Coordinates of C-alpha atoms and ligand atoms in Angstrom, one line a residue:
M656 CA -35.6 -10.8 0.6
S657 CA -32.9 -9.3 2.6
N658 CA -34.5 -5.9 2.6
L659 CA -37.7 -7.2 4.1
K660 CA -35.6 -9.2 6.6
E661 CA -33.9 -6.1 7.7
I662 CA -37.1 -4.0 7.7
L663 CA -39.4 -6.4 9.6
M664 CA -36.9 -8.0 11.9
N665 CA -35.3 -4.7 12.8
K666 CA -32.0 -6.6 13.2
K667 CA -33.5 -8.7 16.1
N668 CA -31.9 -12.0 15.3
C669 CA -34.2 -13.0 12.8
K670 CA -37.3 -12.6 15.0
S671 CA -40.2 -10.3 14.7
V672 CA -43.9 -10.3 15.9
W673 CA -47.2 -8.4 14.7
F674 CA -50.7 -9.7 14.1
M675 CA -53.2 -9.4 11.4
R676 CA -56.1 -7.4 12.6
Q677 CA -54.0 -6.4 15.5
A678 CA -56.2 -3.1 15.7
G679 CA -59.7 -4.1 15.9
R680 CA -62.8 -5.2 17.7
Y681 CA -60.9 -7.2 20.4
L682 CA -59.6 -4.1 22.0
P683 CA -61.9 -2.1 24.1
E684 CA -60.2 1.2 23.1
F685 CA -61.0 0.3 19.3
R686 CA -64.7 -0.4 20.1
K687 CA -65.1 2.7 21.9
I688 CA -64.1 4.8 19.0
R689 CA -65.9 2.4 16.4
S690 CA -69.2 3.0 18.4
Q691 CA -69.0 6.7 17.6
N692 CA -68.2 6.0 13.8
P693 CA -71.0 3.8 12.5
N694 CA -70.0 4.2 8.8
F695 CA -66.9 2.0 8.4
I696 CA -65.6 3.7 5.3
N697 CA -65.9 7.0 6.5
F698 CA -64.1 5.7 9.8
C699 CA -61.2 4.4 7.7
L700 CA -61.0 7.8 6.0
N701 CA -60.5 9.6 9.1
S702 CA -56.9 10.1 9.0
K703 CA -56.5 11.2 12.7
L704 CA -58.6 8.3 14.0
S705 CA -56.8 5.8 11.6
S706 CA -53.6 6.6 12.9
E707 CA -54.7 6.6 16.4
I708 CA -56.2 3.1 15.9
T709 CA -53.0 1.9 14.1
L710 CA -51.1 2.8 17.3
Q711 CA -53.4 1.3 19.7
P712 CA -51.9 -2.4 19.7
I713 CA -48.5 -0.9 19.5
K714 CA -49.1 1.0 22.8
R715 CA -50.6 -2.1 24.5
F716 CA -48.2 -4.9 23.3
D717 CA -44.6 -4.7 22.4
L718 CA -45.1 -5.5 18.8
D719 CA -42.5 -4.8 16.0
S720 CA -44.7 -3.6 13.3
A721 CA -47.9 -1.4 12.8
I722 CA -50.3 -2.2 10.0
I723 CA -52.3 0.8 9.0
F724 CA -56.0 0.9 9.8
S725 CA -57.8 0.8 6.6
D726 CA -59.5 -1.9 4.4
I727 CA -58.9 -3.8 1.1
L728 CA -62.3 -2.5 0.1
I729 CA -61.2 1.0 0.3
V730 CA -60.0 0.6 -3.3
P731 CA -63.4 -0.3 -4.8
Y732 CA -64.7 2.7 -2.9
A733 CA -62.1 5.0 -4.3
L734 CA -63.1 3.4 -7.8
N735 CA -66.7 4.8 -7.2
Q736 CA -68.4 1.7 -6.3
N737 CA -70.5 2.2 -3.2
V738 CA -69.2 -0.1 -0.2
E739 CA -71.2 -0.6 2.9
F740 CA -70.5 -2.8 5.9
I741 CA -73.6 -4.5 7.4
K742 CA -73.3 -5.2 11.0
D743 CA -72.9 -9.0 11.5
K744 CA -73.1 -9.7 7.8
G745 CA -70.0 -8.0 6.3
P746 CA -69.4 -5.8 3.4
K747 CA -72.0 -5.2 0.7
L748 CA -71.0 -3.4 -2.5
E749 CA -73.1 -1.6 -5.1
K750 CA -73.9 -3.4 -8.3
F751 CA -70.8 -3.6 -10.5
N752 CA -71.1 -1.6 -13.7
I753 CA -68.1 -2.1 -16.1
E754 CA -68.7 1.2 -17.8
N755 CA -68.5 3.3 -14.6
F756 CA -65.5 1.3 -13.5
L757 CA -63.6 2.0 -16.8
K758 CA -64.6 5.9 -16.5
N759 CA -62.3 6.1 -13.3
D760 CA -59.3 8.2 -13.6
E761 CA -55.8 8.3 -11.6
N762 CA -56.4 11.8 -10.1
S763 CA -59.7 11.3 -8.7
F764 CA -58.5 7.9 -7.4
I765 CA -55.7 9.3 -5.6
K766 CA -57.7 12.1 -4.3
R767 CA -60.3 9.7 -2.9
L768 CA -57.4 7.8 -1.0
N769 CA -55.7 10.9 0.3
P770 CA -56.7 10.3 3.7
V771 CA -55.0 6.9 3.8
Y772 CA -51.8 8.6 2.9
E773 CA -52.3 11.3 5.5
A774 CA -52.8 8.5 8.1
I775 CA -49.6 6.9 6.9
K776 CA -47.7 10.0 7.4
M777 CA -49.1 10.9 10.9
T778 CA -48.4 7.2 12.0
R779 CA -44.9 7.1 10.7
K780 CA -44.1 10.3 12.7
N781 CA -45.6 8.9 15.9
L782 CA -44.2 5.4 15.5
Q783 CA -40.9 4.5 17.1
K784 CA -38.2 4.5 14.4
E785 CA -37.3 1.0 14.9
K786 CA -40.7 -0.3 14.2
S787 CA -41.9 -0.9 10.6
L788 CA -45.2 0.3 9.2
I789 CA -47.0 -2.2 7.0
S790 CA -49.5 -1.2 4.6
F791 CA -51.6 -3.4 2.3
V792 CA -53.8 -4.0 -0.7
G793 CA -56.3 -6.8 -1.6
A794 CA -55.0 -8.9 -4.5
P795 CA -57.2 -8.6 -7.7
W796 CA -58.9 -12.0 -7.4
T797 CA -60.2 -11.1 -3.8
L798 CA -61.4 -7.6 -4.7
L799 CA -63.1 -9.1 -7.9
V800 CA -65.2 -11.4 -5.6
Y801 CA -66.5 -8.5 -3.8
M802 CA -66.7 -6.2 -6.6
I803 CA -68.9 -8.5 -8.8
G804 CA -70.7 -10.1 -6.0
A805 CA -69.5 -13.7 -6.7
K806 CA -69.6 -14.9 -3.2
L807 CA -72.4 -17.1 -2.4
N808 CA -71.6 -17.7 1.2
K809 CA -68.5 -18.0 3.6
N810 CA -66.9 -20.7 1.6
E811 CA -68.5 -20.9 -1.7
I812 CA -68.1 -18.9 -4.9
N813 CA -70.3 -18.7 -8.0
F814 CA -67.9 -19.9 -10.4
E815 CA -70.3 -20.0 -13.4
I816 CA -70.1 -16.2 -13.4
I817 CA -66.4 -16.3 -13.4
K818 CA -66.2 -18.7 -16.2
K819 CA -68.7 -16.6 -18.3
K820 CA -66.9 -13.5 -18.0
K821 CA -63.6 -14.3 -19.1
K822 CA -63.0 -11.3 -21.3
E823 CA -64.4 -8.8 -18.8
I824 CA -62.5 -10.1 -16.1
E825 CA -59.2 -9.7 -17.9
I826 CA -60.3 -6.0 -18.4
I827 CA -61.0 -5.5 -14.8
Y828 CA -57.8 -7.2 -13.8
N829 CA -55.7 -4.9 -16.0
K830 CA -57.3 -1.8 -14.7
L831 CA -57.2 -3.1 -11.0
N832 CA -53.6 -4.0 -11.5
D833 CA -52.8 -0.4 -12.4
Y834 CA -54.8 1.2 -9.5
L835 CA -53.3 -1.2 -7.0
C836 CA -49.9 -0.2 -8.1
I837 CA -50.8 3.5 -7.6
H838 CA -52.1 2.8 -4.3
I839 CA -48.9 0.8 -3.2
K840 CA -46.6 3.7 -4.6
N841 CA -48.4 6.3 -2.9
Q842 CA -48.5 4.3 0.5
I843 CA -44.9 3.8 0.4
K844 CA -44.3 7.4 -0.5
A845 CA -46.3 8.5 2.3
G846 CA -44.1 6.5 4.7
A847 CA -45.0 2.9 4.7
D848 CA -42.1 0.3 4.8
V849 CA -43.8 -2.9 3.5
I850 CA -46.7 -4.0 1.4
Q851 CA -48.8 -7.1 2.1
I852 CA -51.0 -8.3 -0.5
F853 CA -54.2 -10.1 0.8
D854 CA -55.6 -12.8 -1.4
S855 CA -58.2 -14.1 1.3
W856 CA -60.1 -16.0 -1.2
A857 CA -57.7 -17.6 -3.3
G858 CA -58.5 -21.1 -1.7
L859 CA -61.8 -20.9 -3.5
I860 CA -60.2 -21.0 -7.0
P861 CA -60.3 -24.4 -8.6
P862 CA -56.8 -25.5 -9.2
N863 CA -56.8 -25.3 -12.9
E864 CA -57.6 -21.5 -12.7
L865 CA -55.0 -20.7 -9.9
D866 CA -52.6 -19.5 -12.6
R867 CA -55.0 -17.1 -14.3
L868 CA -56.9 -15.8 -11.5
C869 CA -54.5 -16.0 -8.5
Y870 CA -50.5 -16.5 -9.6
R871 CA -50.6 -14.1 -12.5
P872 CA -52.2 -11.0 -11.1
N873 CA -50.0 -11.6 -7.7
F874 CA -47.0 -11.9 -9.8
R875 CA -47.5 -8.6 -11.7
I876 CA -47.9 -6.7 -8.3
V877 CA -44.8 -8.2 -7.0
E878 CA -42.9 -7.5 -10.0
F879 CA -43.9 -3.8 -9.7
C880 CA -42.7 -3.9 -5.9
K881 CA -39.5 -5.4 -6.9
K882 CA -38.7 -2.9 -9.8
N883 CA -39.5 -0.2 -7.2
K884 CA -37.7 -1.8 -4.4
I885 CA -40.6 -2.2 -2.1
P886 CA -40.6 -5.3 0.3
V887 CA -43.8 -7.3 -0.3
I888 CA -45.5 -10.1 1.5
C889 CA -48.1 -12.3 -0.2
F890 CA -50.9 -14.1 1.5
P891 CA -52.6 -16.5 -0.9
R892 CA -54.8 -18.0 1.8
G893 CA -56.1 -21.4 1.6
I894 CA -54.3 -22.7 -1.5
K895 CA -52.8 -25.7 0.4
E896 CA -49.9 -27.4 -1.2
N897 CA -50.1 -24.8 -4.1
Y898 CA -48.4 -22.6 -1.7
K899 CA -45.1 -24.1 -3.1
D900 CA -45.8 -23.3 -6.7
F901 CA -47.0 -19.9 -5.7
N902 CA -43.8 -19.2 -3.9
N903 CA -41.6 -20.6 -6.7
L904 CA -43.4 -18.7 -9.3
I905 CA -44.0 -15.4 -7.7
K906 CA -41.0 -15.2 -5.4
P907 CA -42.3 -12.7 -2.9
D908 CA -39.9 -11.4 -0.2
G909 CA -42.3 -12.9 2.4
I910 CA -45.2 -15.2 2.4
N911 CA -47.7 -15.4 5.1
I912 CA -48.9 -19.1 5.7
D913 CA -52.6 -19.9 6.8
Y914 CA -53.3 -22.3 9.7
S915 CA -53.9 -25.3 7.3
I916 CA -50.1 -25.2 6.4
D917 CA -47.9 -27.4 8.5
P918 CA -44.8 -25.3 9.7
Y919 CA -42.6 -28.3 9.0
W920 CA -43.9 -28.6 5.5
A921 CA -43.6 -24.8 5.0
K922 CA -39.9 -25.0 6.0
E923 CA -39.1 -27.8 3.6
N924 CA -41.2 -26.3 0.7
L925 CA -41.0 -22.5 1.0
K926 CA -37.5 -21.6 0.0
D927 CA -35.7 -18.3 -0.3
T928 CA -38.5 -16.3 1.3
V929 CA -39.3 -14.9 4.9
I930 CA -42.1 -17.1 6.3
Q931 CA -44.6 -15.2 8.3
G932 CA -47.8 -16.4 10.4
G933 CA -49.5 -19.6 10.5
L934 CA -51.0 -19.7 14.3
N935 CA -54.7 -20.4 14.2
P936 CA -56.4 -17.3 15.7
K937 CA -58.7 -19.6 17.6
I938 CA -55.9 -20.9 19.7
L939 CA -55.9 -17.5 21.4
L940 CA -59.3 -18.5 22.9
L941 CA -57.7 -21.4 24.6
S942 CA -55.6 -21.7 28.0
N943 CA -52.2 -20.0 28.2
K944 CA -50.6 -23.5 28.4
E945 CA -52.3 -24.6 25.0
I946 CA -51.3 -21.1 23.5
Y947 CA -47.7 -21.5 24.5
N948 CA -47.5 -25.1 23.2
N949 CA -48.9 -24.0 19.9
V950 CA -46.7 -20.8 19.5
K951 CA -43.6 -23.2 20.5
K952 CA -44.5 -25.3 17.6
Y953 CA -43.9 -22.5 15.0
L954 CA -41.0 -21.4 16.8
D955 CA -39.5 -24.7 17.0
A956 CA -40.1 -25.3 13.3
F957 CA -38.5 -21.9 12.0
K958 CA -35.7 -21.8 14.7
G959 CA -32.7 -20.2 13.2
L960 CA -34.5 -19.0 10.0
P961 CA -35.9 -15.6 9.3
Y962 CA -39.5 -16.0 10.6
V963 CA -42.1 -13.3 11.5
F964 CA -44.5 -14.6 13.9
N965 CA -48.1 -13.8 13.1
L966 CA -51.5 -15.6 12.7
G967 CA -53.0 -17.8 10.1
H968 CA -55.7 -15.3 9.6
G969 CA -57.1 -12.2 11.3
M970 CA -57.4 -11.9 15.1
L971 CA -60.9 -12.9 16.2
P972 CA -63.1 -10.2 17.8
E973 CA -63.8 -12.5 21.0
T974 CA -59.8 -12.6 21.8
N975 CA -59.0 -11.5 25.2
P976 CA -56.4 -8.9 24.8
E977 CA -54.5 -10.3 28.0
K978 CA -53.9 -13.5 26.2
V979 CA -52.2 -11.3 23.3
D980 CA -50.1 -9.8 25.9
K981 CA -49.2 -12.9 27.3
L982 CA -48.2 -14.6 23.9
V983 CA -46.1 -11.6 23.1
K984 CA -44.0 -12.0 26.3
F985 CA -43.8 -15.8 26.0
Y986 CA -42.6 -15.3 22.4
R987 CA -40.0 -12.6 23.6
E988 CA -38.7 -15.0 26.2
Y989 CA -38.6 -18.1 24.3
Ligands
CP3_1159 O1 -55.2 -4.5 11.9 C1 -55.3 -4.6 10.6 O2 -55.1 -5.8 10.2 C2 -55.3 -3.6 9.7 C3 -56.7 -3.3 9.2 C4 -57.4 -4.2 8.1 C5 -58.8 -4.3 8.0 N1 -59.3 -5.1 7.3 C6 -59.6 -3.6 9.2 C7 -61.0 -4.1 9.4 C8 -57.0 -5.0 7.3 C9 -55.6 -5.4 6.9 C10 -58.1 -5.6 6.5 C11 -58.1 -6.4 5.3 C12 -59.3 -7.1 4.8 N2 -60.7 -6.4 4.9 C13 -59.3 -8.4 4.2 C14 -58.1 -9.2 4.0 C15 -57.7 -10.0 5.2 C16 -58.8 -11.0 5.8 O3 -59.3 -10.9 6.9 O4 -59.0 -12.0 5.1 C17 -60.7 -8.5 3.8 C18 -61.0 -9.7 3.0 C19 -61.4 -7.5 4.2 C20 -62.8 -7.2 3.9 C21 -63.6 -6.8 5.3 N3 -63.4 -6.0 6.0 C22 -64.5 -7.9 5.8 C23 -65.0 -9.1 5.2 C24 -65.1 -7.2 6.7 C25 -66.2 -7.7 7.7 C26 -65.8 -8.9 8.5 C27 -65.1 -8.6 9.7 O5 -64.0 -9.2 9.8 O6 -65.6 -7.9 10.5 C28 -64.3 -6.0 7.1 C29 -64.5 -5.1 8.3 C30 -63.2 -4.7 9.0 N4 -61.9 -4.5 8.6 C31 -63.1 -4.5 10.4 C32 -61.7 -4.4 10.7 C33 -61.2 -3.9 11.9 C34 -64.2 -4.8 11.4 C35 -65.0 -3.5 11.4 C36 -66.0 -3.4 12.5 O7 -67.2 -3.9 12.2 O8 -65.6 -2.8 13.5

């Protein structure tokens, strides 16, 4: 934990700020480049552009960390499952085939991800020394949901498939764990300082299956990171009061709370970790006064503790960048 504290906080009195999806559609300079690059995966694999986009929010706002511009679905892509992003609909993956999945090998996986590592190297060179560079992976559960097409709609999963495929999921999880650890190791080797594990759909798992589908796979990755002295932040979005069990069992260096978690509850129940995030991204669509009041709520709750200011989920495309600027200035002065 102390390692993460030093890296993310830059010894700034236990304070640090960055935002999930800080590089993205709410920035006009992002939209300009994006409009010239319609294929999202190819866009992510353009190292020069990826690095440039990673640095856009750093240039605009006084943020403490950059997060590399890529996507969690770059891993299924690198495992030879075609990934497309359909406008206004989201990602669409080619039908999953376990034989093809198991045919993958480490060398071709790394080769396909090499542009991400190049982007990290370029970014590290151009990022001020005192700022940290965050890289990330999707947790096995969240990747699985996309890979096997288990999602019915925004907030529902076809859990029957999951129950039927117990053995197959175990095989997929084992392989995914290996590949995710390889991707983590290479991102760190390229110059990233911290890893964040996004388990965006953890909240869709029935509580009696959390252990098998969320805790264990996150634990394995966190153990790998600890063994290799890699600071790691987990984000098991949507698991409500189970955040406490998650934190006690997995013991990550940092944990990102979502906006359904009360900051005072988090302070009482999430011990021996750096807490990050929480603010509902929709708050940024409100007036300055409402923004400041809500930011204050988090800063007051975590006063004196190592707390990384961030959101409870990614920045919304309709966010006005000026509001972000105001928030950061308010945060610095508070
Ligand atoms: O700035 C950053 O946070 C770094 C880059 C980043 C992206 N995706 C870029 C992106 C990160 C960390 C992610 C993670 C990611 N990707 C997650 C986990 C976090 C979360 O949001 O829950 C998930 C589930 C994905 C999968 C994904 N990628 C979806 C569902 C979508 C479409 C929906 C959407 O938000 O547009 C994407 C596309 C995507 N990834 C965009 C960006 C900037 C938007 C691309 C565009 O259309 O211009």
